[in-house]
Amino acid sequence: EAGVTQFPSHSVIEKGQTVTLRCDPISGHDNLYWYRRVMGKEIKFLLHFVKESKQDESGMPNNRFLAERTGGTYSTLKVQPAELEDSGVYFCASSQLTPTGRDNEQFFGPGTRLTVL
Amino acid sequence: GNSVTQMEGPVTLSEEAFLTINCTYTATGYPSLFWYVQYPGEGLQLLLKATKADDKGSNKGFEATYRKETTSFHLEKGSVQVSDSAVYFCALEDNFNKFYFGSGTKLNVKP
C-alpha cells in the first residue's frame, strides 16, 4: 500500500512568487493534515481536512496560504505571494476516521522543503 | 495552551549506549502522548504512544511512560544502534484530535 506522498520534494522560489504544494494521502483516509517545521523548530499544525471540508484551519499563518481538497482526495497548499519567513518543511499527514476521533495514527509524508530567497 | 518541550540536540552516542530523550508537556484535559521518528529522507513514523497516565508505550526496544505527575514522556532505549540515528519528535494529541509537536531531537549514533 502506498504511503502519503508529497510533491515536490524541494522547491526554491523567489520572494513574491507563487508555489503550490501537493499531498496525496493514503487511499481511504478521510483526515488530512498540513504541518510546517520552520528552521528546526517545532512542527506546527496548519490545518485539518475531513474529506473535502476544512475542520480546523486555526494554524494557517495568514491569508497568503490557501489549502484545498477538492473531491476529498489529494490536497494542495498554495502560498501566494511567498515571503522569506515561509521557508521551511511542509508535512502532510493522513489518518482514518474513527468513532471517537482520538488515537488514530497519523501517517506522514516525507515533506516538501520550501526555500524562499 | 498546549505545548511540548523536548531536549535540544544533537545527541551523540556510541553504539550500545543508553539513550534518554526528555519530553515534558503542558496540556488541558487528558492528552494522548506520542513519539515519532524521522529517518533521513523519510516522513515521520509513529514509534510508540500512550493514551493514559501510567501507560507505557514500547516499540523496537524504545519505551516511554506517561507520567501525569511530572507531565513527562521521556524516551529511553537500553542499547542504541547506528540504525537508530534519526530525529525524534515528542507529540501530544488533545481532546480535539489536534497534535502538538516538540522541536525534535537529532540522535547520532557512532559505531
Short mmCIF file of C-alpha atoms in Angstrom, two decimals:
data_model
loop_
_atom_site.label_atom_id
_atom_site.label_comp_id
_atom_site.label_asym_id
_atom_site.label_seq_id
_atom_site.Cartn_x
_atom_site.Cartn_y
_atom_site.Cartn_z
CA GLU A 1 0.00 0.00 0.00
CA ALA A 2 1.38 3.39 -0.96
CA GLY A 3 2.04 5.83 1.83
CA VAL A 4 1.44 9.55 1.91
CA THR A 5 3.22 11.22 -0.96
CA GLN A 6 4.14 14.86 -1.40
CA PHE A 7 5.27 16.83 -4.40
CA PRO A 8 7.67 18.43 -4.95
CA SER A 9 10.29 17.24 -2.51
CA HIS A 10 12.13 20.55 -2.79
CA SER A 11 11.13 23.94 -4.09
CA VAL A 12 13.26 27.05 -4.34
CA ILE A 13 11.45 30.24 -5.30
CA GLU A 14 11.95 33.96 -5.04
CA LYS A 15 10.06 36.23 -2.72
CA GLY A 16 6.81 37.28 -4.30
CA GLN A 17 6.37 34.16 -6.39
CA THR A 18 3.66 31.56 -6.01
CA VAL A 19 4.21 27.94 -5.04
CA THR A 20 1.75 25.07 -4.84
CA LEU A 21 2.47 22.01 -2.77
CA ARG A 22 0.59 18.78 -3.28
CA CYS A 23 -0.24 15.95 -0.91
CA ASP A 24 -1.71 12.58 -1.81
CA PRO A 25 -2.96 10.84 1.32
CA ILE A 26 -3.28 7.13 1.84
CA SER A 27 -6.29 5.84 -0.06
CA GLY A 28 -9.37 5.78 2.12
CA HIS A 29 -8.06 8.22 4.70
CA ASP A 30 -10.63 10.94 5.24
CA ASN A 31 -8.49 13.00 7.59
CA LEU A 32 -5.74 15.08 6.01
CA TYR A 33 -3.45 17.44 7.89
CA TRP A 34 -0.87 20.02 6.92
CA TYR A 35 2.02 20.90 9.23
CA ARG A 36 5.08 23.11 8.94
CA ARG A 37 8.50 22.99 10.54
CA VAL A 38 10.41 26.23 10.33
CA MET A 39 14.19 26.38 10.86
CA GLY A 40 14.49 23.31 13.07
CA LYS A 41 11.77 24.43 15.41
CA GLU A 42 8.69 22.52 16.42
CA ILE A 43 6.35 21.07 13.86
CA LYS A 44 3.28 23.29 13.86
CA PHE A 45 -0.22 22.41 12.83
CA LEU A 46 -1.62 24.36 9.91
CA LEU A 47 -4.98 22.81 9.13
CA HIS A 48 -7.12 19.72 9.09
CA PHE A 49 -9.48 18.44 6.40
CA VAL A 50 -12.17 15.85 6.92
CA LYS A 51 -12.89 14.70 3.41
CA GLU A 52 -13.24 17.93 1.44
CA SER A 53 -14.23 20.12 4.39
CA LYS A 54 -11.89 22.22 6.47
CA GLN A 55 -12.33 21.00 10.03
CA ASP A 56 -9.79 23.29 11.63
CA GLU A 57 -7.67 25.92 9.95
CA SER A 58 -6.58 27.73 13.08
CA GLY A 59 -2.91 27.19 12.33
CA MET A 60 -2.84 28.90 8.95
CA PRO A 61 -0.45 31.82 9.38
CA ASN A 62 -2.21 34.36 7.14
CA ASN A 63 -4.30 34.79 4.03
CA ARG A 64 -1.35 34.17 1.74
CA PHE A 65 -1.88 30.49 2.40
CA LEU A 66 -4.73 28.65 0.70
CA ALA A 67 -5.43 24.96 1.12
CA GLU A 68 -7.89 22.96 -0.91
CA ARG A 69 -9.02 19.38 -1.06
CA THR A 70 -11.45 19.16 -3.90
CA GLY A 71 -13.23 15.81 -4.06
CA GLY A 72 -11.79 14.77 -0.75
CA THR A 73 -8.73 13.07 -2.22
CA TYR A 74 -5.47 14.93 -2.74
CA SER A 75 -4.84 18.35 -1.26
CA THR A 76 -2.92 21.40 -2.38
CA LEU A 77 -1.39 24.16 -0.32
CA LYS A 78 -0.73 27.36 -2.22
CA VAL A 79 1.43 30.18 -0.95
CA GLN A 80 0.87 33.44 -2.80
CA PRO A 81 2.90 35.61 -2.66
CA ALA A 82 5.67 33.79 -0.85
CA GLU A 83 7.72 35.60 1.78
CA LEU A 84 11.12 34.76 3.26
CA GLU A 85 9.59 33.55 6.53
CA ASP A 86 7.57 30.92 4.68
CA SER A 87 10.72 28.84 4.22
CA GLY A 88 10.57 25.50 5.98
CA VAL A 89 9.47 21.91 5.59
CA TYR A 90 5.79 21.33 4.94
CA PHE A 91 4.48 17.98 6.05
CA CYS A 92 1.24 16.34 5.14
CA ALA A 93 -0.35 13.56 7.15
CA SER A 94 -3.46 11.44 6.80
CA SER A 95 -5.46 9.17 9.04
CA GLN A 96 -8.65 7.20 9.10
CA LEU A 97 -11.79 8.48 10.71
CA THR A 98 -12.54 6.71 13.98
CA PRO A 99 -15.72 6.75 16.07
CA THR A 100 -14.05 8.71 18.86
CA GLY A 101 -11.80 10.77 16.65
CA ARG A 102 -8.97 10.06 19.04
CA ASP A 103 -5.81 8.00 18.98
CA ASN A 104 -5.87 7.37 15.28
CA GLU A 105 -2.35 7.17 13.93
CA GLN A 106 -1.37 9.91 11.56
CA PHE A 107 0.80 8.74 8.65
CA PHE A 108 3.19 11.37 7.43
CA GLY A 109 4.62 12.14 4.04
CA PRO A 110 8.31 12.91 3.54
CA GLY A 111 7.66 16.64 3.42
CA THR A 112 8.34 19.40 0.93
CA ARG A 113 11.29 21.63 1.68
CA LEU A 114 10.44 25.16 0.61
CA THR A 115 13.13 27.79 0.33
CA VAL A 116 12.13 31.36 -0.39
CA LEU A 117 15.01 33.58 -1.50
CA GLY B 1 -2.32 26.39 25.93
CA ASN B 2 -0.97 23.01 24.89
CA SER B 3 2.72 22.59 24.20
CA VAL B 4 5.53 20.07 24.14
CA THR B 5 9.12 20.70 25.18
CA GLN B 6 11.91 18.27 24.41
CA MET B 7 15.62 18.37 24.94
CA GLU B 8 17.66 20.05 22.28
CA GLY B 9 20.07 18.07 20.24
CA PRO B 10 22.03 16.83 18.69
CA VAL B 11 22.61 13.89 20.96
CA THR B 12 25.68 11.86 20.03
CA LEU B 13 26.16 8.40 21.47
CA SER B 14 28.30 5.38 20.83
CA GLU B 15 26.66 2.15 19.75
CA GLU B 16 25.18 0.17 22.66
CA ALA B 17 24.96 3.24 24.88
CA PHE B 18 21.83 4.04 26.89
CA LEU B 19 19.53 6.68 25.45
CA THR B 20 17.22 9.12 27.16
CA ILE B 21 15.46 11.94 25.35
CA ASN B 22 13.46 14.10 27.71
CA CYS B 23 9.98 15.33 26.87
CA THR B 24 7.61 17.34 29.02
CA TYR B 25 4.22 18.69 28.10
CA THR B 26 1.60 21.22 29.07
CA ALA B 27 -1.98 20.32 28.32
CA THR B 28 -5.54 20.74 29.44
CA GLY B 29 -7.74 17.70 29.64
CA TYR B 30 -6.41 14.22 29.02
CA PRO B 31 -3.98 14.15 26.12
CA SER B 32 -2.53 11.12 24.40
CA LEU B 33 1.25 11.16 24.02
CA PHE B 34 3.38 10.02 21.10
CA TRP B 35 6.93 9.65 19.92
CA TYR B 36 7.52 9.96 16.19
CA VAL B 37 10.82 9.25 14.41
CA GLN B 38 12.07 10.70 11.14
CA TYR B 39 14.83 8.79 9.40
CA PRO B 40 16.89 10.67 6.80
CA GLY B 41 14.89 11.35 3.64
CA GLU B 42 11.68 9.89 5.02
CA GLY B 43 8.49 11.11 6.64
CA LEU B 44 7.67 10.90 10.32
CA GLN B 45 6.78 7.44 11.55
CA LEU B 46 4.93 6.62 14.72
CA LEU B 47 7.37 4.99 17.14
CA LEU B 48 5.16 4.50 20.20
CA LYS B 49 2.26 6.01 22.05
CA ALA B 50 0.47 6.06 25.40
CA THR B 51 -3.10 7.11 25.86
CA LYS B 52 -3.47 7.49 29.62
CA ALA B 53 -1.47 8.07 32.76
CA ASP B 54 0.99 5.32 33.75
CA ASP B 55 0.70 3.64 30.34
CA LYS B 56 3.99 2.53 28.85
CA GLY B 57 4.45 2.62 25.11
CA SER B 58 7.14 0.43 23.60
CA ASN B 59 8.45 -0.49 20.17
CA LYS B 60 11.77 -1.59 18.65
CA GLY B 61 13.44 -1.53 22.07
CA PHE B 62 12.30 2.03 22.79
CA GLU B 63 9.92 2.79 25.61
CA ALA B 64 8.28 5.76 27.27
CA THR B 65 5.96 6.02 30.26
CA TYR B 66 3.15 8.57 30.53
CA ARG B 67 3.82 10.36 33.82
CA LYS B 68 0.97 12.66 34.71
CA GLU B 69 2.51 13.79 37.99
CA THR B 70 5.60 15.11 36.26
CA THR B 71 3.89 15.81 32.90
CA SER B 72 6.63 13.86 31.16
CA PHE B 73 7.02 11.21 28.48
CA HIS B 74 10.75 10.55 28.29
CA LEU B 75 12.01 8.23 25.55
CA GLU B 76 14.51 5.54 26.55
CA LYS B 77 16.40 2.73 24.92
CA GLY B 78 18.85 0.47 26.67
CA SER B 79 21.27 -0.07 23.80
CA VAL B 80 21.20 2.13 20.71
CA GLN B 81 22.32 1.08 17.25
CA VAL B 82 23.72 3.07 14.36
CA SER B 83 20.41 2.49 12.58
CA ASP B 84 18.62 4.45 15.33
CA SER B 85 20.20 7.67 14.07
CA ALA B 86 17.27 9.91 13.25
CA VAL B 87 15.27 12.87 14.51
CA TYR B 88 12.82 12.08 17.31
CA PHE B 89 9.68 14.15 17.92
CA CYS B 90 7.55 14.07 21.04
CA ALA B 91 3.89 14.97 20.47
CA LEU B 92 0.57 15.20 22.23
CA GLU B 93 -2.97 14.85 20.91
CA ASP B 94 -5.51 16.94 22.75
CA ASN B 95 -9.19 16.25 23.35
CA PHE B 96 -10.00 17.80 19.97
CA ASN B 97 -7.76 15.46 17.96
CA LYS B 98 -5.21 18.21 17.43
CA PHE B 99 -1.50 17.38 17.55
CA TYR B 100 1.24 19.47 19.12
CA PHE B 101 4.85 18.56 18.43
CA GLY B 102 8.13 19.35 20.09
CA SER B 103 11.06 20.78 18.18
CA GLY B 104 12.70 17.42 17.56
CA THR B 105 15.92 15.89 18.89
CA LYS B 106 18.52 14.67 16.46
CA LEU B 107 20.27 11.47 17.53
CA ASN B 108 23.61 10.47 16.06
CA VAL B 109 24.87 7.00 16.93
CA LYS B 110 28.51 6.28 16.16
CA PRO B 111 29.83 2.78 15.56
#
